Amino acid sequence: MSLQLLLPVILIFGVMFMMTRSQKKKQEAASQMRNEMQPGTGVRTIGGMYATVKEIQEDTVLLEVAPGVHAVYAKNAIGAVLDDAEYNRIVHGDTEELDSPSVPDDASSLTDGDEKIDLEKKSVADDSDAEAKDVEAKDTKDDGDTGAK
């Protein structure tokens, strides 16, 4: 057999191997995250519900979805384990500063305070020079000249 016939087959198997390998790594990371959950930790389910972990069983988790309201979920239904600051910011609306940079309300922080930006219009002398050039260009045309190129 020719190498040209085997190369596409080898390439397809290589791509399939890489795709399954990366997916397996993601599954292992998610499984490890679920195994490291502790009671009292804030979580987000795959459906987008935020809750607090109360009890952890082998395949299930008891979540407190509201004060005094408990629900049993499968461990696989936990989408993310959140740190305390993020959970309190989302659920309780705490405005505690996170490590993210703040965005200024105006553009004043983008320039140094010493520089001034010139926003004035051109002077009248500059405008009259441009008009004089336009008049000269019109005078050089003949009556039958349309100016088309």
Short mmCIF file of C-alpha atoms in Angstrom, two decimals:
data_model
loop_
_atom_site.label_atom_id
_atom_site.label_comp_id
_atom_site.label_asym_id
_atom_site.label_seq_id
_atom_site.Cartn_x
_atom_site.Cartn_y
_atom_site.Cartn_z
CA MET A 1 0.00 0.00 0.00
CA SER A 2 1.03 3.51 -0.64
CA LEU A 3 1.84 6.03 2.06
CA GLN A 4 -0.61 8.44 0.43
CA LEU A 5 -3.48 6.03 1.18
CA LEU A 6 -2.47 5.39 4.78
CA LEU A 7 -1.80 9.02 5.76
CA PRO A 8 -5.49 10.16 5.84
CA VAL A 9 -6.49 7.09 7.89
CA ILE A 10 -3.70 7.69 10.38
CA LEU A 11 -4.64 11.38 10.58
CA ILE A 12 -8.31 10.57 11.31
CA PHE A 13 -7.38 8.14 14.09
CA GLY A 14 -4.99 10.72 15.57
CA VAL A 15 -7.69 13.41 15.66
CA MET A 16 -10.19 11.01 17.24
CA PHE A 17 -7.64 10.05 19.90
CA MET A 18 -6.94 13.70 20.77
CA MET A 19 -10.66 14.54 21.03
CA THR A 20 -11.46 11.64 23.35
CA ARG A 21 -8.40 12.38 25.46
CA SER A 22 -9.38 16.01 26.06
CA GLN A 23 -12.97 15.03 26.88
CA LYS A 24 -11.74 12.42 29.34
CA LYS A 25 -9.61 15.05 31.09
CA LYS A 26 -12.65 17.34 31.43
CA GLN A 27 -14.73 14.52 32.92
CA GLU A 28 -11.99 13.68 35.42
CA ALA A 29 -11.70 17.34 36.48
CA ALA A 30 -15.48 17.58 36.97
CA SER A 31 -15.52 14.36 38.98
CA GLN A 32 -12.68 15.60 41.18
CA MET A 33 -14.50 18.91 41.74
CA ARG A 34 -17.65 17.05 42.86
CA ASN A 35 -15.66 14.79 45.18
CA GLU A 36 -14.04 17.80 46.89
CA MET A 37 -17.42 19.34 47.85
CA GLN A 38 -17.93 19.97 51.56
CA PRO A 39 -21.11 20.71 53.53
CA GLY A 40 -21.68 24.48 53.60
CA THR A 41 -20.21 25.04 50.14
CA GLY A 42 -22.14 27.06 47.57
CA VAL A 43 -22.82 25.29 44.28
CA ARG A 44 -24.49 25.91 40.92
CA THR A 45 -26.44 23.05 39.36
CA ILE A 46 -26.35 22.26 35.66
CA GLY A 47 -29.82 23.84 35.50
CA GLY A 48 -28.47 27.14 36.84
CA MET A 49 -29.86 26.96 40.40
CA TYR A 50 -27.67 28.20 43.24
CA ALA A 51 -27.79 26.28 46.53
CA THR A 52 -25.81 25.36 49.62
CA VAL A 53 -24.59 21.80 50.21
CA LYS A 54 -26.02 20.29 53.41
CA GLU A 55 -25.17 16.57 53.15
CA ILE A 56 -23.12 14.47 50.75
CA GLN A 57 -23.96 10.83 50.06
CA GLU A 58 -22.24 8.45 47.65
CA ASP A 59 -24.26 9.39 44.54
CA THR A 60 -26.54 12.17 45.84
CA VAL A 61 -26.24 15.57 47.46
CA LEU A 62 -28.74 17.27 49.78
CA LEU A 63 -28.98 20.94 48.80
CA GLU A 64 -30.62 23.83 50.62
CA VAL A 65 -32.18 25.87 47.82
CA ALA A 66 -33.85 28.39 50.16
CA PRO A 67 -33.89 28.77 53.95
CA GLY A 68 -35.61 25.61 55.22
CA VAL A 69 -36.15 24.15 51.72
CA HIS A 70 -34.08 21.05 50.95
CA ALA A 71 -33.81 19.00 47.76
CA VAL A 72 -31.91 15.87 46.84
CA TYR A 73 -29.82 16.05 43.65
CA ALA A 74 -27.52 13.61 41.89
CA LYS A 75 -23.86 14.48 42.21
CA ASN A 76 -23.64 14.67 38.42
CA ALA A 77 -26.16 17.53 38.50
CA ILE A 78 -23.62 19.83 40.19
CA GLY A 79 -22.20 22.09 37.50
CA ALA A 80 -19.77 24.16 39.57
CA VAL A 81 -18.53 24.50 43.13
CA LEU A 82 -18.27 28.21 43.96
CA ASP A 83 -15.99 29.94 46.41
CA ASP A 84 -17.65 31.83 49.27
CA ALA A 85 -17.10 35.35 47.89
CA GLU A 86 -18.59 34.54 44.49
CA TYR A 87 -21.54 32.63 46.00
CA ASN A 88 -22.37 35.51 48.37
CA ARG A 89 -22.06 38.04 45.54
CA ILE A 90 -24.47 36.12 43.32
CA VAL A 91 -27.01 34.85 45.86
CA HIS A 92 -27.01 37.56 48.53
CA GLY A 93 -26.00 40.51 46.36
CA ASP A 94 -22.91 41.31 48.40
CA THR A 95 -20.90 44.06 46.74
CA GLU A 96 -17.62 42.96 48.28
CA GLU A 97 -14.80 43.89 45.92
CA LEU A 98 -13.43 40.94 43.97
CA ASP A 99 -9.95 40.85 42.45
CA SER A 100 -11.26 42.13 39.10
CA PRO A 101 -10.24 45.59 37.89
CA SER A 102 -12.87 48.30 37.96
CA VAL A 103 -14.01 50.08 34.83
CA PRO A 104 -14.01 53.90 35.01
CA ASP A 105 -17.24 55.81 34.30
CA ASP A 106 -15.53 58.25 31.96
CA ALA A 107 -12.49 58.42 29.71
CA SER A 108 -10.51 60.74 31.99
CA SER A 109 -8.32 57.89 33.20
CA LEU A 110 -7.22 57.09 29.65
CA THR A 111 -5.20 60.29 29.25
CA ASP A 112 -2.66 62.03 31.46
CA GLY A 113 -3.94 65.06 33.30
CA ASP A 114 -1.24 67.31 31.78
CA GLU A 115 -2.21 66.86 28.14
CA LYS A 116 -4.94 68.97 26.56
CA ILE A 117 -6.78 67.77 23.49
CA ASP A 118 -7.44 70.43 20.83
CA LEU A 119 -11.11 70.16 19.79
CA GLU A 120 -11.39 73.59 18.13
CA LYS A 121 -12.42 74.08 14.51
CA LYS A 122 -9.99 75.21 11.85
CA SER A 123 -9.42 78.94 11.62
CA VAL A 124 -11.31 81.12 9.13
CA ALA A 125 -8.09 81.75 7.15
CA ASP A 126 -7.70 78.02 6.45
CA ASP A 127 -11.30 77.81 5.21
CA SER A 128 -10.92 80.80 2.88
CA ASP A 129 -7.76 79.25 1.31
CA ALA A 130 -9.69 76.05 0.55
CA GLU A 131 -12.57 78.04 -1.00
CA ALA A 132 -10.12 80.02 -3.19
CA LYS A 133 -8.63 76.79 -4.55
CA ASP A 134 -12.14 75.51 -5.40
CA VAL A 135 -12.95 78.76 -7.29
CA GLU A 136 -9.68 78.52 -9.27
CA ALA A 137 -10.45 74.93 -10.24
CA LYS A 138 -13.92 75.92 -11.51
CA ASP A 139 -12.54 78.84 -13.55
CA THR A 140 -10.13 76.63 -15.51
CA LYS A 141 -12.95 74.45 -16.89
CA ASP A 142 -14.43 75.17 -20.30
CA ASP A 143 -18.16 75.44 -20.78
CA GLY A 144 -18.37 72.00 -22.45
CA ASP A 145 -16.03 70.28 -19.95
CA THR A 146 -17.93 68.12 -17.49
CA GLY A 147 -14.92 67.29 -15.40
CA ALA A 148 -15.41 63.54 -15.90
CA LYS A 149 -12.33 61.43 -16.19
#
